[in-house]
PDB file of C-alpha atoms in Angstrom:
ATOM      1  CA  MET A   1      21.846   5.184  -1.736  1.00 61.00           C
ATOM      2  CA  ASN A   2      23.162   2.227   0.453  1.00 87.00           C
ATOM      3  CA  LEU A   3      20.375   2.347   3.044  1.00 91.00           C
ATOM      4  CA  PRO A   4      17.490   2.291   0.687  1.00 92.00           C
ATOM      5  CA  LEU A   5      18.882  -0.819  -0.990  1.00 93.00           C
ATOM      6  CA  LEU A   6      19.380  -2.423   2.437  1.00 93.00           C
ATOM      7  CA  ILE A   7      15.822  -1.574   3.368  1.00 93.00           C
ATOM      8  CA  LEU A   8      14.442  -3.092   0.128  1.00 94.00           C
ATOM      9  CA  GLY A   9      16.807  -6.081   0.426  1.00 93.00           C
ATOM     10  CA  ARG A  10      15.582  -6.815   3.866  1.00 93.00           C
ATOM     11  CA  ALA A  11      11.902  -6.304   2.866  1.00 93.00           C
ATOM     12  CA  PHE A  12      12.400  -8.846  -0.032  1.00 94.00           C
ATOM     13  CA  ARG A  13      14.023 -11.316   2.183  1.00 93.00           C
ATOM     14  CA  LEU A  14      10.993 -11.202   4.460  1.00 92.00           C
ATOM     15  CA  ILE A  15       8.910 -12.246   1.528  1.00 93.00           C
ATOM     16  CA  VAL A  16      11.063 -14.901  -0.141  1.00 92.00           C
ATOM     17  CA  ALA A  17      12.956 -16.372   2.732  1.00 89.00           C
ATOM     18  CA  GLU A  18      10.173 -18.845   3.639  1.00 89.00           C
ATOM     19  CA  PRO A  19       7.736 -18.987   0.749  1.00 91.00           C
ATOM     20  CA  LEU A  20       5.313 -21.441   2.397  1.00 93.00           C
ATOM     21  CA  ASN A  21       5.106 -19.323   5.468  1.00 92.00           C
ATOM     22  CA  THR A  22       4.519 -16.168   3.247  1.00 92.00           C
ATOM     23  CA  LEU A  23       1.598 -17.867   1.619  1.00 94.00           C
ATOM     24  CA  LYS A  24       0.175 -19.117   4.960  1.00 93.00           C
ATOM     25  CA  VAL A  25       0.356 -15.619   6.590  1.00 94.00           C
ATOM     26  CA  ILE A  26      -1.086 -13.739   3.597  1.00 94.00           C
ATOM     27  CA  ALA A  27      -3.688 -16.329   2.727  1.00 94.00           C
ATOM     28  CA  PRO A  28      -6.494 -15.447   5.085  1.00 94.00           C
ATOM     29  CA  GLY A  29      -6.391 -11.665   3.964  1.00 94.00           C
ATOM     30  CA  THR A  30      -6.044 -12.577   0.320  1.00 93.00           C
ATOM     31  CA  VAL A  31      -9.126 -14.908   0.410  1.00 94.00           C
ATOM     32  CA  LEU A  32     -11.239 -12.201   2.066  1.00 94.00           C
ATOM     33  CA  ILE A  33     -10.029  -9.605  -0.489  1.00 92.00           C
ATOM     34  CA  ALA A  34     -10.811 -11.946  -3.433  1.00 90.00           C
ATOM     35  CA  LEU A  35     -14.189 -12.771  -1.993  1.00 93.00           C
ATOM     36  CA  ALA A  36     -14.975  -9.158  -1.364  1.00 92.00           C
ATOM     37  CA  ALA A  37     -14.049  -8.351  -5.095  1.00 87.00           C
ATOM     38  CA  TYR A  38     -16.472 -11.136  -6.226  1.00 88.00           C
ATOM     39  CA  ILE A  39     -19.223  -9.963  -4.077  1.00 90.00           C
ATOM     40  CA  VAL A  40     -18.854  -6.247  -5.270  1.00 88.00           C
ATOM     41  CA  LEU A  41     -18.804  -7.561  -8.826  1.00 85.00           C
ATOM     42  CA  GLN A  42     -21.994  -9.406  -8.239  1.00 86.00           C
ATOM     43  CA  GLY A  43     -23.382  -6.283  -6.796  1.00 84.00           C
ATOM     44  CA  PHE A  44     -22.865  -4.588 -10.089  1.00 82.00           C
ATOM     45  CA  GLY A  45     -24.638  -7.327 -11.954  1.00 76.00           C
ATOM     46  CA  GLY A  46     -21.557  -9.593 -12.472  1.00 66.00           C
ATOM     47  CA  ASP A  47     -19.868  -7.216 -15.024  1.00 60.00           C
ATOM     48  CA  LEU A  48     -18.461  -3.927 -13.786  1.00 55.00           C
ATOM     49  CA  ALA A  49     -17.429  -2.808 -17.218  1.00 53.00           C
ATOM     50  CA  ALA A  50     -20.950  -3.450 -18.612  1.00 51.00           C
ATOM     51  CA  SER A  51     -22.518  -1.581 -15.730  1.00 50.00           C
ATOM     52  CA  GLN A  52     -20.519   1.504 -16.533  1.00 51.00           C
ATOM     53  CA  SER A  53     -21.244   1.521 -20.247  1.00 53.00           C
ATOM     54  CA  ALA A  54     -24.969   0.612 -19.818  1.00 53.00           C
ATOM     55  CA  PRO A  55     -26.889   1.277 -16.584  1.00 58.00           C
ATOM     56  CA  THR A  56     -27.968  -1.842 -14.779  1.00 66.00           C
ATOM     57  CA  GLU A  57     -29.643  -2.453 -11.439  1.00 79.00           C
ATOM     58  CA  ILE A  58     -27.116  -2.220  -8.575  1.00 82.00           C
ATOM     59  CA  ASN A  59     -27.496  -4.252  -5.456  1.00 83.00           C
ATOM     60  CA  ALA A  60     -26.354  -1.695  -2.898  1.00 85.00           C
ATOM     61  CA  ALA A  61     -26.518  -4.210  -0.056  1.00 88.00           C
ATOM     62  CA  LEU A  62     -24.116  -6.538  -1.826  1.00 90.00           C
ATOM     63  CA  VAL A  63     -21.733  -3.722  -2.679  1.00 89.00           C
ATOM     64  CA  ILE A  64     -21.722  -2.484   0.943  1.00 91.00           C
ATOM     65  CA  VAL A  65     -20.963  -5.976   2.262  1.00 93.00           C
ATOM     66  CA  GLY A  66     -18.264  -6.460  -0.258  1.00 92.00           C
ATOM     67  CA  LEU A  67     -16.568  -3.090   0.664  1.00 94.00           C
ATOM     68  CA  VAL A  68     -16.748  -3.960   4.334  1.00 94.00           C
ATOM     69  CA  LEU A  69     -15.295  -7.394   3.718  1.00 95.00           C
ATOM     70  CA  SER A  70     -12.616  -5.759   1.592  1.00 94.00           C
ATOM     71  CA  LEU A  71     -11.570  -3.415   4.397  1.00 95.00           C
ATOM     72  CA  LEU A  72     -11.477  -6.483   6.785  1.00 95.00           C
ATOM     73  CA  GLY A  73      -9.388  -8.409   4.284  1.00 95.00           C
ATOM     74  CA  TRP A  74      -6.861  -5.649   3.754  1.00 95.00           C
ATOM     75  CA  MET A  75      -6.442  -5.119   7.437  1.00 96.00           C
ATOM     76  CA  THR A  76      -6.040  -8.857   8.066  1.00 96.00           C
ATOM     77  CA  PHE A  77      -3.416  -9.007   5.255  1.00 96.00           C
ATOM     78  CA  ALA A  78      -1.399  -6.116   6.655  1.00 96.00           C
ATOM     79  CA  ILE A  79      -1.736  -6.964  10.305  1.00 96.00           C
ATOM     80  CA  PHE A  80      -0.728 -10.639   9.940  1.00 95.00           C
ATOM     81  CA  TRP A  81       2.258  -9.733   7.778  1.00 95.00           C
ATOM     82  CA  HIS A  82       3.466  -6.953  10.165  1.00 95.00           C
ATOM     83  CA  ARG A  83       3.201  -9.457  12.965  1.00 94.00           C
ATOM     84  CA  HIS A  84       5.038 -12.136  11.044  1.00 93.00           C
ATOM     85  CA  ALA A  85       7.787  -9.730  10.280  1.00 92.00           C
ATOM     86  CA  LEU A  86       8.121  -8.129  13.788  1.00 93.00           C
ATOM     87  CA  LEU A  87       7.067 -10.492  16.529  1.00 89.00           C
ATOM     88  CA  GLN A  88       9.907 -12.520  18.133  1.00 82.00           C
ATOM     89  CA  ASP A  89      10.508 -15.553  20.216  1.00 77.00           C
ATOM     90  CA  GLU A  90       7.410 -16.929  21.964  1.00 77.00           C
ATOM     91  CA  ALA A  91       5.185 -14.166  20.557  1.00 74.00           C
ATOM     92  CA  ARG A  92       5.716 -15.562  16.996  1.00 76.00           C
ATOM     93  CA  HIS A  93       3.175 -18.292  17.923  1.00 80.00           C
ATOM     94  CA  GLU A  94       0.612 -15.545  18.074  1.00 80.00           C
ATOM     95  CA  VAL A  95       1.221 -14.022  14.699  1.00 83.00           C
ATOM     96  CA  MET A  96      -2.296 -14.959  13.402  1.00 84.00           C
ATOM     97  CA  THR A  97      -3.996 -14.615  16.777  1.00 85.00           C
ATOM     98  CA  VAL A  98      -5.343 -11.025  16.657  1.00 90.00           C
ATOM     99  CA  THR A  99      -7.826  -9.341  18.999  1.00 90.00           C
ATOM    100  CA  GLY A 100     -10.517  -6.815  18.037  1.00 92.00           C
ATOM    101  CA  ARG A 101      -8.583  -4.150  19.832  1.00 94.00           C
ATOM    102  CA  ILE A 102      -5.592  -4.548  17.416  1.00 94.00           C
ATOM    103  CA  TYR A 103      -7.971  -4.358  14.400  1.00 95.00           C
ATOM    104  CA  TRP A 104      -9.454  -1.022  15.954  1.00 96.00           C
ATOM    105  CA  GLN A 105      -6.127   0.503  16.604  1.00 95.00           C
ATOM    106  CA  TYR A 106      -4.949  -0.414  13.118  1.00 96.00           C
ATOM    107  CA  PHE A 107      -8.045   0.994  11.466  1.00 96.00           C
ATOM    108  CA  LYS A 108      -7.690   4.374  13.452  1.00 95.00           C
ATOM    109  CA  GLY A 109      -4.000   4.547  12.557  1.00 95.00           C
ATOM    110  CA  ALA A 110      -4.714   3.881   8.911  1.00 95.00           C
ATOM    111  CA  LEU A 111      -7.603   6.490   8.911  1.00 96.00           C
ATOM    112  CA  ILE A 112      -5.233   9.119  10.312  1.00 95.00           C
ATOM    113  CA  VAL A 113      -2.558   8.384   7.787  1.00 94.00           C
ATOM    114  CA  LEU A 114      -4.928   8.404   4.923  1.00 94.00           C
ATOM    115  CA  LEU A 115      -6.390  11.721   5.951  1.00 94.00           C
ATOM    116  CA  LEU A 116      -2.918  13.254   6.247  1.00 92.00           C
ATOM    117  CA  ALA A 117      -2.041  11.825   2.748  1.00 90.00           C
ATOM    118  CA  MET A 118      -5.194  13.294   1.390  1.00 91.00           C
ATOM    119  CA  LEU A 119      -4.472  16.725   2.820  1.00 92.00           C
ATOM    120  CA  ALA A 120      -0.882  16.566   1.379  1.00 89.00           C
ATOM    121  CA  ALA A 121      -2.358  15.537  -2.009  1.00 87.00           C
ATOM    122  CA  PHE A 122      -4.730  18.481  -1.984  1.00 89.00           C
ATOM    123  CA  ALA A 123      -2.036  20.907  -1.183  1.00 88.00           C
ATOM    124  CA  LEU A 124       0.382  19.448  -3.749  1.00 85.00           C
ATOM    125  CA  GLY A 125      -2.327  19.218  -6.292  1.00 84.00           C
ATOM    126  CA  PHE A 126      -3.066  22.894  -5.812  1.00 83.00           C
ATOM    127  CA  GLY A 127       0.575  23.699  -6.351  1.00 82.00           C
ATOM    128  CA  ALA A 128       0.756  21.631  -9.484  1.00 79.00           C
ATOM    129  CA  PHE A 129      -2.361  23.262 -10.876  1.00 80.00           C
ATOM    130  CA  PHE A 130      -0.716  26.666 -10.307  1.00 81.00           C
ATOM    131  CA  VAL A 131       2.578  25.555 -12.042  1.00 78.00           C
ATOM    132  CA  THR A 132       0.660  24.106 -14.986  1.00 77.00           C
ATOM    133  CA  ALA A 133      -1.460  27.319 -15.346  1.00 78.00           C
ATOM    134  CA  VAL A 134       1.742  29.273 -15.536  1.00 74.00           C
ATOM    135  CA  PHE A 135       2.936  27.077 -18.434  1.00 74.00           C
ATOM    136  CA  SER A 136      -0.401  26.869 -20.116  1.00 72.00           C
ATOM    137  CA  ALA A 137       0.631  29.162 -22.890  1.00 69.00           C
ATOM    138  CA  ALA A 138       3.816  27.066 -23.670  1.00 70.00           C
ATOM    139  CA  SER A 139       4.024  24.696 -26.449  1.00 72.00           C
ATOM    140  CA  PRO A 140       2.255  21.263 -26.136  1.00 76.00           C
ATOM    141  CA  SER A 141       5.617  19.467 -25.677  1.00 77.00           C
ATOM    142  CA  ILE A 142       6.780  21.699 -22.854  1.00 78.00           C
ATOM    143  CA  LEU A 143       3.388  21.545 -21.106  1.00 73.00           C
ATOM    144  CA  SER A 144       3.573  17.773 -21.417  1.00 78.00           C
ATOM    145  CA  ILE A 145       6.995  17.695 -19.732  1.00 80.00           C
ATOM    146  CA  VAL A 146       5.687  20.116 -16.975  1.00 77.00           C
ATOM    147  CA  THR A 147       2.617  18.008 -16.356  1.00 77.00           C
ATOM    148  CA  LEU A 148       4.552  14.766 -16.172  1.00 77.00           C
ATOM    149  CA  GLY A 149       7.171  16.391 -13.886  1.00 79.00           C
ATOM    150  CA  THR A 150       4.514  17.666 -11.458  1.00 81.00           C
ATOM    151  CA  THR A 151       2.629  14.356 -11.378  1.00 79.00           C
ATOM    152  CA  LEU A 152       5.880  12.435 -10.546  1.00 79.00           C
ATOM    153  CA  THR A 153       6.838  14.927  -7.907  1.00 82.00           C
ATOM    154  CA  ILE A 154       3.335  14.600  -6.315  1.00 84.00           C
ATOM    155  CA  ASN A 155       3.535  10.776  -6.294  1.00 82.00           C
ATOM    156  CA  MET A 156       7.068  10.840  -4.831  1.00 84.00           C
ATOM    157  CA  ALA A 157       6.106  13.344  -2.190  1.00 87.00           C
ATOM    158  CA  ILE A 158       3.040  11.502  -1.131  1.00 88.00           C
ATOM    159  CA  SER A 159       4.888   8.201  -0.934  1.00 88.00           C
ATOM    160  CA  TRP A 160       7.621   9.816   1.192  1.00 91.00           C
ATOM    161  CA  ILE A 161       4.937  11.228   3.498  1.00 92.00           C
ATOM    162  CA  LEU A 162       3.262   7.877   3.747  1.00 92.00           C
ATOM    163  CA  LEU A 163       6.427   6.089   4.660  1.00 93.00           C
ATOM    164  CA  ARG A 164       7.342   8.600   7.276  1.00 94.00           C
ATOM    165  CA  ASN A 165       3.844   8.675   8.935  1.00 94.00           C
ATOM    166  CA  SER A 166       2.978   4.996   8.649  1.00 94.00           C
ATOM    167  CA  LEU A 167       5.198   3.506  11.348  1.00 96.00           C
ATOM    168  CA  VAL A 168       2.006   3.718  13.513  1.00 96.00           C
ATOM    169  CA  LEU A 169       0.648   0.789  11.469  1.00 96.00           C
ATOM    170  CA  PRO A 170       3.191  -1.907  12.297  1.00 96.00           C
ATOM    171  CA  ALA A 171       3.110  -0.515  15.914  1.00 96.00           C
ATOM    172  CA  ALA A 172      -0.654  -1.013  16.076  1.00 95.00           C
ATOM    173  CA  ALA A 173      -0.410  -4.491  14.435  1.00 95.00           C
ATOM    174  CA  THR A 174       2.027  -5.720  17.151  1.00 93.00           C
ATOM    175  CA  GLY A 175      -0.053  -4.194  20.003  1.00 91.00           C
ATOM    176  CA  ALA A 176       2.372  -1.257  20.606  1.00 92.00           C
ATOM    177  CA  HIS A 177       1.481   2.350  20.537  1.00 91.00           C
ATOM    178  CA  LEU A 178       3.117   5.076  18.421  1.00 94.00           C
ATOM    179  CA  THR A 179       1.650   8.428  17.374  1.00 94.00           C
ATOM    180  CA  VAL A 180       2.019  10.008  13.890  1.00 95.00           C
ATOM    181  CA  SER A 181       4.390  12.662  15.352  1.00 94.00           C
ATOM    182  CA  GLU A 182       6.383   9.856  16.893  1.00 95.00           C
ATOM    183  CA  SER A 183       6.643   8.112  13.533  1.00 96.00           C
ATOM    184  CA  TRP A 184       7.681  11.381  11.855  1.00 95.00           C
ATOM    185  CA  ALA A 185      10.344  11.987  14.439  1.00 95.00           C
ATOM    186  CA  ALA A 186      11.704   8.357  14.171  1.00 95.00           C
ATOM    187  CA  THR A 187      12.088   8.525  10.468  1.00 95.00           C
ATOM    188  CA  ALA A 188      13.634  12.095  10.552  1.00 94.00           C
ATOM    189  CA  PRO A 189      17.312  10.918  10.668  1.00 93.00           C
ATOM    190  CA  VAL A 190      16.826   8.973   7.502  1.00 94.00           C
ATOM    191  CA  SER A 191      14.286  11.122   5.633  1.00 94.00           C
ATOM    192  CA  ARG A 192      16.478  11.496   2.596  1.00 94.00           C
ATOM    193  CA  ASP A 193      17.002   7.685   2.424  1.00 94.00           C
ATOM    194  CA  ILE A 194      13.236   7.183   2.794  1.00 94.00           C
ATOM    195  CA  PHE A 195      12.713   9.468  -0.217  1.00 93.00           C
ATOM    196  CA  TRP A 196      15.009   7.290  -2.357  1.00 94.00           C
ATOM    197  CA  THR A 197      13.213   4.326  -1.013  1.00 93.00           C
ATOM    198  CA  ALA A 198       9.933   5.782  -2.172  1.00 91.00           C
ATOM    199  CA  ILE A 199      11.424   6.286  -5.718  1.00 90.00           C
ATOM    200  CA  LEU A 200      12.597   2.640  -5.867  1.00 91.00           C
ATOM    201  CA  LEU A 201       9.148   1.443  -4.742  1.00 89.00           C
ATOM    202  CA  SER A 202       7.672   3.543  -7.579  1.00 85.00           C
ATOM    203  CA  VAL A 203       9.885   1.876 -10.055  1.00 85.00           C
ATOM    204  CA  ILE A 204       9.020  -1.521  -8.775  1.00 88.00           C
ATOM    205  CA  ASN A 205       5.308  -0.671  -8.922  1.00 84.00           C
ATOM    206  CA  VAL A 206       5.712   0.510 -12.584  1.00 81.00           C
ATOM    207  CA  LEU A 207       7.540  -2.700 -13.513  1.00 85.00           C
ATOM    208  CA  LEU A 208       4.867  -4.873 -11.860  1.00 85.00           C
ATOM    209  CA  GLN A 209       2.115  -2.937 -13.576  1.00 82.00           C
ATOM    210  CA  GLN A 210       3.765  -3.405 -17.020  1.00 82.00           C
ATOM    211  CA  MET A 211       4.190  -7.034 -16.426  1.00 84.00           C
ATOM    212  CA  MET A 212       0.455  -7.452 -15.477  1.00 81.00           C
ATOM    213  CA  MET A 213      -0.622  -5.320 -18.509  1.00 79.00           C
ATOM    214  CA  ALA A 214       1.402  -7.648 -20.723  1.00 82.00           C
ATOM    215  CA  VAL A 215      -0.399 -10.671 -19.234  1.00 78.00           C
ATOM    216  CA  ALA A 216      -3.816  -9.005 -19.750  1.00 75.00           C
ATOM    217  CA  ALA A 217      -2.966  -8.046 -23.283  1.00 77.00           C
ATOM    218  CA  THR A 218      -2.287 -11.679 -24.288  1.00 82.00           C
ATOM    219  CA  GLN A 219      -4.958 -13.189 -22.016  1.00 76.00           C
ATOM    220  CA  PRO A 220      -7.952 -10.789 -21.646  1.00 74.00           C
ATOM    221  CA  GLY A 221      -9.769 -13.236 -19.429  1.00 72.00           C
ATOM    222  CA  LEU A 222      -7.111 -12.816 -16.849  1.00 74.00           C
ATOM    223  CA  VAL A 223      -7.378  -9.110 -16.401  1.00 74.00           C
ATOM    224  CA  LEU A 224      -9.036  -9.132 -13.152  1.00 75.00           C
ATOM    225  CA  PRO A 225      -6.909 -11.954 -11.629  1.00 78.00           C
ATOM    226  CA  ALA A 226      -3.798 -10.240 -12.840  1.00 80.00           C
ATOM    227  CA  SER A 227      -4.853  -6.937 -11.419  1.00 82.00           C
ATOM    228  CA  LEU A 228      -5.454  -8.560  -8.042  1.00 83.00           C
ATOM    229  CA  VAL A 229      -2.081 -10.255  -8.113  1.00 86.00           C
ATOM    230  CA  GLN A 230      -0.344  -6.955  -8.994  1.00 87.00           C
ATOM    231  CA  ILE A 231      -2.163  -5.217  -6.065  1.00 90.00           C
ATOM    232  CA  ILE A 232      -1.346  -7.979  -3.612  1.00 91.00           C
ATOM    233  CA  LEU A 233       2.326  -7.865  -4.639  1.00 92.00           C
ATOM    234  CA  GLN A 234       2.569  -4.222  -4.449  1.00 91.00           C
ATOM    235  CA  SER A 235       0.940  -4.150  -1.103  1.00 92.00           C
ATOM    236  CA  LEU A 236       3.158  -6.957   0.243  1.00 94.00           C
ATOM    237  CA  ILE A 237       6.174  -5.175  -0.734  1.00 94.00           C
ATOM    238  CA  PHE A 238       4.998  -1.884   0.808  1.00 94.00           C
ATOM    239  CA  ILE A 239       3.944  -3.443   4.120  1.00 95.00           C
ATOM    240  CA  SER A 240       7.313  -5.323   4.200  1.00 95.00           C
ATOM    241  CA  VAL A 241       9.190  -1.922   3.779  1.00 95.00           C
ATOM    242  CA  LEU A 242       6.962  -0.490   6.663  1.00 95.00           C
ATOM    243  CA  SER A 243       7.801  -3.503   8.783  1.00 95.00           C
ATOM    244  CA  THR A 244      11.660  -3.178   7.997  1.00 95.00           C
ATOM    245  CA  LEU A 245      11.531   0.582   8.863  1.00 95.00           C
ATOM    246  CA  TYR A 246       9.769  -0.042  12.087  1.00 95.00           C
ATOM    247  CA  GLY A 247      12.140  -2.815  13.048  1.00 94.00           C
ATOM    248  CA  HIS A 248      15.098  -0.845  12.233  1.00 94.00           C
ATOM    249  CA  LEU A 249      14.195   2.618  13.578  1.00 94.00           C
ATOM    250  CA  VAL A 250      11.936   1.740  16.539  1.00 94.00           C
ATOM    251  CA  GLN A 251      13.064  -1.815  17.537  1.00 92.00           C
ATOM    252  CA  HIS A 252      16.683  -1.011  16.568  1.00 90.00           C
ATOM    253  CA  ARG A 253      17.174  -4.225  14.504  1.00 91.00           C
ATOM    254  CA  PRO A 254      20.005  -4.442  12.081  1.00 88.00           C
ATOM    255  CA  LEU A 255      19.079  -4.490   8.375  1.00 85.00           C
ATOM    256  CA  GLU A 256      21.687  -7.131   7.383  1.00 74.00           C
TER     257      GLU A 256
END
């Protein structure tokens, strides 16, 4: 359990060691993400909840522009942060100087990782359906426990697979090349520790979600901003963990 704590400790130090630098690096991506959310909202008539309950005219062009801008925003957010965490010496001056080639490599890597995660989710979901069907005749309490257990298992497994495959992303962000199979091989010696890291990340995500839900309950007008803050924080922590794993396993950096 020591290594997962070291990984998370290093990831959090990346975030809080220099707060102003953190804000500077994530600001461009965050602004693009917020702008994209606003554009998509306008595409749905300015009120997404209302458009779901009562059909309204949807501006497809605005929605598409917003989604494309959101993709660009998330890639900018992740690429800048990976580079901030991993580039060294003179290269640190180029943290926020990114070429189109790096964006393209990152997009391809993210697409491959996402497709693999979807395949894993499909396979695990089929298994969960089979297990639930076996216990379908059981009492409601037992069925609830089985359903909860299978859901948690699927979430943990997908998080573990993502962490093991996703070293291709920090590699792409820094201009290096790493295949998914190489990422899987690099994480093999610490696969058990990565599983525990995935569990700790899930706990952190639940805590952040509960905090934001509490804010939304007391301040309904802050639901969208609170949700955006929650997603940004969860993403920043996950990307920091990926950067830490890449730095430790591929670049052979110490965690302490």
